[in-house]
């Protein structure tokens, strides 16, 4: 039996999917691009341009497709999806790389203490109603006290004590606090000079010009008194002095005096006003106050050392 | 300078957020601008190139007095391009301009961060439009395959720029997966034979070989193996072009533009980035390493201790006896 025919046809078929070139083709599958680094053959170029270009392209695309079809695939509704490797050729980006967001104060603290982020569910289980309710928003769990029809009033409450109003105010205060902290984080992220007038170059220039003009106007011997006035020129206005009212409530006066006294009297107050040292992630003063239950650091140290000595004595006696 | 807008509602906020820089970028949008005069040829060229680039393409239908290479008149050169780029969130331009000195000129402009990165002008010499080929066309929006043929694309700076520009134009999007039946067409860029006089210093446009841009649709025939056999059918447009003026990218800006995002831990484990020796991930996904120990010094090997094998120097008492 002569199989040479079959073999030859098979070889022809097989050859058609492989490409033999002097220098192997440079395939970048990530960008679906193939670069043929072989010099162009002058004879075939001159004899029939279109055919030459098409055969060149066919060879290149054949080798690109061979590497494409050997990639691992995922199946999808539209057909197999080839998983492309990252591209080799570097193309310039259209926009700069995104800047990482500066961490919020809480994120800094959480990172320092190793606190993992926990995602809270939007819904919360209501034991009484035996169903899932919104944590906030419409019929939110956080508004439960405000909306329930009967609420317990503490024993020593005022006559006009309104538990619904109190609960509502507490909730509003929480929201306001959160908003304030958010604004603080935004301001910190923007850096020290955050106001619009400081950053906008036009505003800056305007400010500068006004400043130098006003200083030029009072720079003559008479401080600008006998200068020729231009039409429409305005008088320079300085800072207006302000006085307190002659008669004030006693409360105001008392508060002002107390504030002054406390400022003068104690060094402790001064140190508190100074920015905390260290990395600023943990408020050490607050932590000590919390741990010692308001007794202070010395009391905390005394307590820990005293406790241990007592135990030691007990051991000796035994 | 464009006013920075603070979004007033959620929809405009979403739009502005979509324009923010991203780690993996979207496809570059191209704006097709007509100069003061474009002939019939250029109109056809731009229409067909836009058909290839669609849907990431914006067409400016009116004429614009714009000369990107004419840096003396800054009002008509790059500043309007930068303005348009910001307005349309586009980072590519194709400006068509035909005049007596430079007939049928096409200017490719690439932007980085709202500023012009580099520019490249080609003159169209021959053009056959898409409509002149009575063959099937590709679906708009499908990614083309690209083919570059000549050694000059790896060696000559002008052609390296051309290659990079055309890749950014047609294929610059990084994708992790592609639907294999969706591969429909090819853009092939080939050069005329390299003249022997050409080297990297001779920059006169006449000595540079011609550029042939052809587009084909792909037919996949079964070959008996997993890899199909490819046949190409001309689709159009086909362009023969010569290189003209160019402006290379500013080195500092290019360095900025070529920055890559930091690799994720997972990608590094897959073997990207720095070459890691002696480490591999096995089939179970475990990281395995090989440790190489230096040559052992066998002379210091501790073997079984026997009195008779001990050196004389180790027993000074005995040596003193023998020496005395």
mmCIF file of N, CA, C and O in Angstrom, chain A residues 14-78:
data_model
loop_
_atom_site.group_PDB
_atom_site.id
_atom_site.type_symbol
_atom_site.label_atom_id
_atom_site.label_comp_id
_atom_site.label_asym_id
_atom_site.label_seq_id
_atom_site.Cartn_x
_atom_site.Cartn_y
_atom_site.Cartn_z
ATOM 1 N N UNK A 14 0.466 20.327 7.453
ATOM 2 C CA UNK A 14 1.148 20.670 8.677
ATOM 3 C C UNK A 14 2.066 21.871 8.459
ATOM 4 O O UNK A 14 2.187 22.744 9.294
ATOM 5 N N UNK A 15 2.687 21.893 7.280
ATOM 6 C CA UNK A 15 3.613 22.972 6.973
ATOM 7 C C UNK A 15 2.892 24.311 6.934
ATOM 8 O O UNK A 15 3.460 25.346 7.247
ATOM 9 N N UNK A 16 1.631 24.239 6.528
ATOM 10 C CA UNK A 16 0.928 25.499 6.359
ATOM 11 C C UNK A 16 0.661 26.204 7.686
ATOM 12 O O UNK A 16 0.352 27.377 7.697
ATOM 13 N N UNK A 17 0.756 25.490 8.810
ATOM 14 C CA UNK A 17 0.548 26.184 10.069
ATOM 15 C C UNK A 17 1.864 26.527 10.768
ATOM 16 O O UNK A 17 1.865 27.136 11.826
ATOM 17 N N UNK A 18 2.991 26.100 10.183
ATOM 18 C CA UNK A 18 4.258 26.514 10.783
ATOM 19 C C UNK A 18 4.934 27.498 9.835
ATOM 20 O O UNK A 18 4.780 27.419 8.628
ATOM 21 N N UNK A 19 5.655 28.413 10.404
ATOM 22 C CA UNK A 19 6.313 29.442 9.601
ATOM 23 C C UNK A 19 7.814 29.335 9.816
ATOM 24 O O UNK A 19 8.287 29.368 10.959
ATOM 25 N N UNK A 20 8.529 29.155 8.734
ATOM 26 C CA UNK A 20 9.992 29.085 8.815
ATOM 27 C C UNK A 20 10.565 30.401 8.310
ATOM 28 O O UNK A 20 10.284 30.818 7.188
ATOM 29 N N UNK A 21 11.339 31.068 9.133
ATOM 30 C CA UNK A 21 11.967 32.338 8.723
ATOM 31 C C UNK A 21 13.420 32.313 9.167
ATOM 32 O O UNK A 21 13.800 31.572 10.077
ATOM 33 N N UNK A 22 14.202 33.167 8.524
ATOM 34 C CA UNK A 22 15.629 33.232 8.847
ATOM 35 C C UNK A 22 15.818 33.629 10.310
ATOM 36 O O UNK A 22 16.470 32.949 11.084
ATOM 37 N N UNK A 23 15.214 34.770 10.656
ATOM 38 C CA UNK A 23 15.178 35.177 12.054
ATOM 39 C C UNK A 23 13.755 34.908 12.540
ATOM 40 O O UNK A 23 12.809 35.234 11.840
ATOM 41 N N UNK A 24 13.662 34.309 13.713
ATOM 42 C CA UNK A 24 12.311 33.953 14.164
ATOM 43 C C UNK A 24 11.521 35.226 14.481
ATOM 44 O O UNK A 24 12.083 36.237 14.909
ATOM 45 N N UNK A 25 10.206 35.140 14.295
ATOM 46 C CA UNK A 25 9.357 36.311 14.468
ATOM 47 C C UNK A 25 9.222 36.660 15.943
ATOM 48 O O UNK A 25 9.287 35.794 16.803
ATOM 49 N N UNK A 26 9.030 37.942 16.167
ATOM 50 C CA UNK A 26 8.957 38.471 17.517
ATOM 51 C C UNK A 26 7.483 38.648 17.863
ATOM 52 O O UNK A 26 6.853 39.604 17.422
ATOM 53 N N UNK A 27 6.923 37.720 18.630
ATOM 54 C CA UNK A 27 5.487 37.746 18.888
ATOM 55 C C UNK A 27 5.220 38.321 20.272
ATOM 56 O O UNK A 27 5.793 37.853 21.252
ATOM 57 N N UNK A 28 4.403 39.350 20.337
ATOM 58 C CA UNK A 28 3.955 39.877 21.616
ATOM 59 C C UNK A 28 2.462 39.585 21.732
ATOM 60 O O UNK A 28 1.628 40.326 21.220
ATOM 61 N N UNK A 29 2.146 38.482 22.399
ATOM 62 C CA UNK A 29 0.756 38.044 22.451
ATOM 63 C C UNK A 29 -0.092 39.006 23.272
ATOM 64 O O UNK A 29 -1.261 39.204 23.001
ATOM 65 N N UNK A 30 0.522 39.640 24.275
ATOM 66 C CA UNK A 30 -0.224 40.551 25.135
ATOM 67 C C UNK A 30 -0.843 41.697 24.362
ATOM 68 O O UNK A 30 -1.952 42.127 24.665
ATOM 69 N N UNK A 31 -0.138 42.205 23.380
ATOM 70 C CA UNK A 31 -0.664 43.285 22.549
ATOM 71 C C UNK A 31 -1.156 42.779 21.191
ATOM 72 O O UNK A 31 -1.421 43.591 20.304
ATOM 73 N N UNK A 32 -1.249 41.472 20.997
ATOM 74 C CA UNK A 32 -1.699 40.876 19.729
ATOM 75 C C UNK A 32 -0.881 41.413 18.558
ATOM 76 O O UNK A 32 -1.415 41.811 17.533
ATOM 77 N N UNK A 33 0.420 41.477 18.749
ATOM 78 C CA UNK A 33 1.283 42.105 17.754
ATOM 79 C C UNK A 33 2.419 41.165 17.404
ATOM 80 O O UNK A 33 2.922 40.451 18.265
ATOM 81 N N UNK A 34 2.779 41.162 16.139
ATOM 82 C CA UNK A 34 3.935 40.377 15.727
ATOM 83 C C UNK A 34 4.852 41.281 14.911
ATOM 84 O O UNK A 34 4.393 42.074 14.092
ATOM 85 N N UNK A 35 6.141 41.203 15.217
ATOM 86 C CA UNK A 35 7.131 41.987 14.470
ATOM 87 C C UNK A 35 8.036 41.028 13.733
ATOM 88 O O UNK A 35 8.594 40.105 14.327
ATOM 89 N N UNK A 36 8.141 41.239 12.431
ATOM 90 C CA UNK A 36 8.959 40.377 11.582
ATOM 91 C C UNK A 36 10.299 41.074 11.359
ATOM 92 O O UNK A 36 10.372 42.042 10.608
ATOM 93 N N UNK A 37 11.358 40.651 12.030
ATOM 94 C CA UNK A 37 12.607 41.394 11.928
ATOM 95 C C UNK A 37 13.461 41.035 10.696
ATOM 96 O O UNK A 37 14.600 41.484 10.602
ATOM 97 N N UNK A 38 12.892 40.249 9.787
ATOM 98 C CA UNK A 38 13.672 39.895 8.597
ATOM 99 C C UNK A 38 13.654 41.042 7.596
ATOM 100 O O UNK A 38 12.643 41.726 7.451
ATOM 101 N N UNK A 39 14.788 41.265 6.918
ATOM 102 C CA UNK A 39 14.801 42.302 5.886
ATOM 103 C C UNK A 39 13.834 41.955 4.750
ATOM 104 O O UNK A 39 13.567 40.782 4.482
ATOM 105 N N UNK A 40 13.298 42.994 4.113
ATOM 106 C CA UNK A 40 12.321 42.780 3.045
ATOM 107 C C UNK A 40 13.049 42.260 1.801
ATOM 108 O O UNK A 40 14.113 42.763 1.441
ATOM 109 N N UNK A 41 12.454 41.274 1.190
ATOM 110 C CA UNK A 41 13.029 40.691 -0.017
ATOM 111 C C UNK A 41 12.710 41.610 -1.207
ATOM 112 O O UNK A 41 11.544 41.865 -1.510
ATOM 113 N N UNK A 42 13.796 42.099 -1.853
ATOM 114 C CA UNK A 42 13.615 43.141 -2.859
ATOM 115 C C UNK A 42 12.917 42.612 -4.120
ATOM 116 O O UNK A 42 12.085 43.301 -4.716
ATOM 117 N N UNK A 43 13.257 41.374 -4.517
ATOM 118 C CA UNK A 43 12.720 40.852 -5.786
ATOM 119 C C UNK A 43 11.206 40.709 -5.732
ATOM 120 O O UNK A 43 10.483 41.199 -6.596
ATOM 121 N N UNK A 44 10.752 40.038 -4.659
ATOM 122 C CA UNK A 44 9.311 39.810 -4.575
ATOM 123 C C UNK A 44 8.581 41.119 -4.347
ATOM 124 O O UNK A 44 7.447 41.296 -4.776
ATOM 125 N N UNK A 45 9.243 42.070 -3.688
ATOM 126 C CA UNK A 45 8.630 43.383 -3.454
ATOM 127 C C UNK A 45 8.382 44.081 -4.775
ATOM 128 O O UNK A 45 7.334 44.681 -4.993
ATOM 129 N N UNK A 46 9.381 43.969 -5.669
ATOM 130 C CA UNK A 46 9.245 44.704 -6.929
ATOM 131 C C UNK A 46 8.333 43.985 -7.915
ATOM 132 O O UNK A 46 7.634 44.634 -8.698
ATOM 133 N N UNK A 47 8.318 42.644 -7.850
ATOM 134 C CA UNK A 47 7.554 41.921 -8.863
ATOM 135 C C UNK A 47 6.049 42.081 -8.660
ATOM 136 O O UNK A 47 5.328 42.412 -9.589
ATOM 137 N N UNK A 48 5.588 41.821 -7.450
ATOM 138 C CA UNK A 48 4.149 41.984 -7.207
ATOM 139 C C UNK A 48 3.944 42.449 -5.777
ATOM 140 O O UNK A 48 4.038 41.670 -4.822
ATOM 141 N N UNK A 49 3.680 43.724 -5.630
ATOM 142 C CA UNK A 49 3.673 44.340 -4.304
ATOM 143 C C UNK A 49 2.569 43.766 -3.418
ATOM 144 O O UNK A 49 2.831 43.298 -2.307
ATOM 145 N N UNK A 50 1.335 43.757 -3.938
ATOM 146 C CA UNK A 50 0.205 43.365 -3.097
ATOM 147 C C UNK A 50 0.349 41.928 -2.615
ATOM 148 O O UNK A 50 0.112 41.621 -1.435
ATOM 149 N N UNK A 51 0.780 41.054 -3.558
ATOM 150 C CA UNK A 51 0.918 39.651 -3.186
ATOM 151 C C UNK A 51 2.017 39.471 -2.143
ATOM 152 O O UNK A 51 1.877 38.720 -1.172
ATOM 153 N N UNK A 52 3.104 40.215 -2.344
ATOM 154 C CA UNK A 52 4.236 40.148 -1.418
ATOM 155 C C UNK A 52 3.787 40.574 -0.017
ATOM 156 O O UNK A 52 4.067 39.886 0.975
ATOM 157 N N UNK A 53 3.059 41.688 0.051
ATOM 158 C CA UNK A 53 2.612 42.191 1.355
ATOM 159 C C UNK A 53 1.670 41.199 2.024
ATOM 160 O O UNK A 53 1.767 40.930 3.221
ATOM 161 N N UNK A 54 0.774 40.620 1.219
ATOM 162 C CA UNK A 54 -0.207 39.704 1.798
ATOM 163 C C UNK A 54 0.457 38.432 2.309
ATOM 164 O O UNK A 54 0.106 37.941 3.390
ATOM 165 N N UNK A 55 1.433 37.928 1.563
ATOM 166 C CA UNK A 55 2.076 36.699 2.023
ATOM 167 C C UNK A 55 2.907 36.969 3.273
ATOM 168 O O UNK A 55 2.968 36.147 4.189
ATOM 169 N N UNK A 56 3.539 38.162 3.302
ATOM 170 C CA UNK A 56 4.294 38.538 4.503
ATOM 171 C C UNK A 56 3.367 38.583 5.713
ATOM 172 O O UNK A 56 3.674 38.026 6.773
ATOM 173 N N UNK A 57 2.244 39.245 5.514
ATOM 174 C CA UNK A 57 1.282 39.390 6.607
ATOM 175 C C UNK A 57 0.739 38.032 7.018
ATOM 176 O O UNK A 57 0.592 37.750 8.203
ATOM 177 N N UNK A 58 0.473 37.174 6.035
ATOM 178 C CA UNK A 58 -0.078 35.858 6.350
ATOM 179 C C UNK A 58 0.879 35.079 7.230
ATOM 180 O O UNK A 58 0.485 34.476 8.226
ATOM 181 N N UNK A 59 2.157 35.096 6.865
ATOM 182 C CA UNK A 59 3.149 34.356 7.656
ATOM 183 C C UNK A 59 3.204 34.893 9.090
ATOM 184 O O UNK A 59 3.229 34.125 10.053
ATOM 185 N N UNK A 60 3.229 36.211 9.195
ATOM 186 C CA UNK A 60 3.307 36.810 10.533
ATOM 187 C C UNK A 60 2.088 36.466 11.361
ATOM 188 O O UNK A 60 2.205 36.044 12.514
ATOM 189 N N UNK A 61 0.911 36.603 10.757
ATOM 190 C CA UNK A 61 -0.325 36.371 11.492
ATOM 191 C C UNK A 61 -0.461 34.891 11.842
ATOM 192 O O UNK A 61 -0.940 34.532 12.917
ATOM 193 N N UNK A 62 0.025 34.028 10.956
ATOM 194 C CA UNK A 62 -0.024 32.587 11.252
ATOM 195 C C UNK A 62 0.763 32.280 12.525
ATOM 196 O O UNK A 62 0.285 31.559 13.404
ATOM 197 N N UNK A 63 1.947 32.855 12.629
ATOM 198 C CA UNK A 63 2.742 32.550 13.821
ATOM 199 C C UNK A 63 2.119 33.197 15.061
ATOM 200 O O UNK A 63 2.182 32.635 16.160
ATOM 201 N N UNK A 64 1.511 34.368 14.892
ATOM 202 C CA UNK A 64 0.838 35.007 16.035
ATOM 203 C C UNK A 64 -0.348 34.161 16.497
ATOM 204 O O UNK A 64 -0.534 33.913 17.692
ATOM 205 N N UNK A 65 -1.112 33.659 15.505
ATOM 206 C CA UNK A 65 -2.285 32.854 15.858
ATOM 207 C C UNK A 65 -1.886 31.525 16.473
ATOM 208 O O UNK A 65 -2.582 31.005 17.337
ATOM 209 N N UNK A 66 -0.744 30.974 16.011
ATOM 210 C CA UNK A 66 -0.312 29.701 16.612
ATOM 211 C C UNK A 66 -0.041 29.904 18.089
ATOM 212 O O UNK A 66 -0.394 29.055 18.912
ATOM 213 N N UNK A 67 0.597 31.032 18.424
ATOM 214 C CA UNK A 67 0.844 31.222 19.853
ATOM 215 C C UNK A 67 -0.440 31.597 20.583
ATOM 216 O O UNK A 67 -0.576 31.303 21.762
ATOM 217 N N UNK A 68 -1.375 32.257 19.881
ATOM 218 C CA UNK A 68 -2.652 32.604 20.519
ATOM 219 C C UNK A 68 -3.470 31.358 20.819
ATOM 220 O O UNK A 68 -4.086 31.245 21.869
ATOM 221 N N UNK A 69 -3.475 30.414 19.859
ATOM 222 C CA UNK A 69 -4.325 29.232 20.035
ATOM 223 C C UNK A 69 -3.724 28.207 20.975
ATOM 224 O O UNK A 69 -4.392 27.255 21.357
ATOM 225 N N UNK A 70 -2.465 28.383 21.343
ATOM 226 C CA UNK A 70 -1.876 27.458 22.317
ATOM 227 C C UNK A 70 -2.003 27.988 23.741
ATOM 228 O O UNK A 70 -1.619 27.305 24.679
ATOM 229 N N UNK A 71 -2.527 29.188 23.888
ATOM 230 C CA UNK A 71 -2.690 29.754 25.235
ATOM 231 C C UNK A 71 -3.792 28.992 25.983
ATOM 232 O O UNK A 71 -4.683 28.431 25.364
ATOM 233 N N UNK A 72 -3.726 28.991 27.318
ATOM 234 C CA UNK A 72 -4.824 28.376 28.074
ATOM 235 C C UNK A 72 -6.117 29.166 27.858
ATOM 236 O O UNK A 72 -6.083 30.393 27.747
ATOM 237 N N UNK A 73 -7.229 28.443 27.775
ATOM 238 C CA UNK A 73 -8.491 29.124 27.479
ATOM 239 C C UNK A 73 -9.510 28.885 28.573
ATOM 240 O O UNK A 73 -9.423 27.928 29.347
ATOM 241 N N UNK A 74 -10.472 29.802 28.616
ATOM 242 C CA UNK A 74 -11.644 29.669 29.485
ATOM 243 C C UNK A 74 -12.825 29.641 28.543
ATOM 244 O O UNK A 74 -12.794 30.303 27.515
ATOM 245 N N UNK A 75 -13.853 28.903 28.890
ATOM 246 C CA UNK A 75 -14.998 28.892 27.986
ATOM 247 C C UNK A 75 -15.979 29.992 28.393
ATOM 248 O O UNK A 75 -16.068 30.358 29.559
ATOM 249 N N UNK A 76 -16.672 30.540 27.424
ATOM 250 C CA UNK A 76 -17.676 31.562 27.711
ATOM 251 C C UNK A 76 -18.824 31.376 26.724
ATOM 252 O O UNK A 76 -18.785 30.489 25.881
ATOM 253 N N UNK A 77 -19.815 32.229 26.841
ATOM 254 C CA UNK A 77 -20.977 32.097 25.956
ATOM 255 C C UNK A 77 -20.614 32.369 24.501
ATOM 256 O O UNK A 77 -21.225 31.828 23.582
ATOM 257 N N UNK A 78 -19.633 33.283 24.293
ATOM 258 C CA UNK A 78 -19.293 33.672 22.925
ATOM 259 C C UNK A 78 -18.215 32.791 22.302
ATOM 260 O O UNK A 78 -17.842 32.999 21.159
#
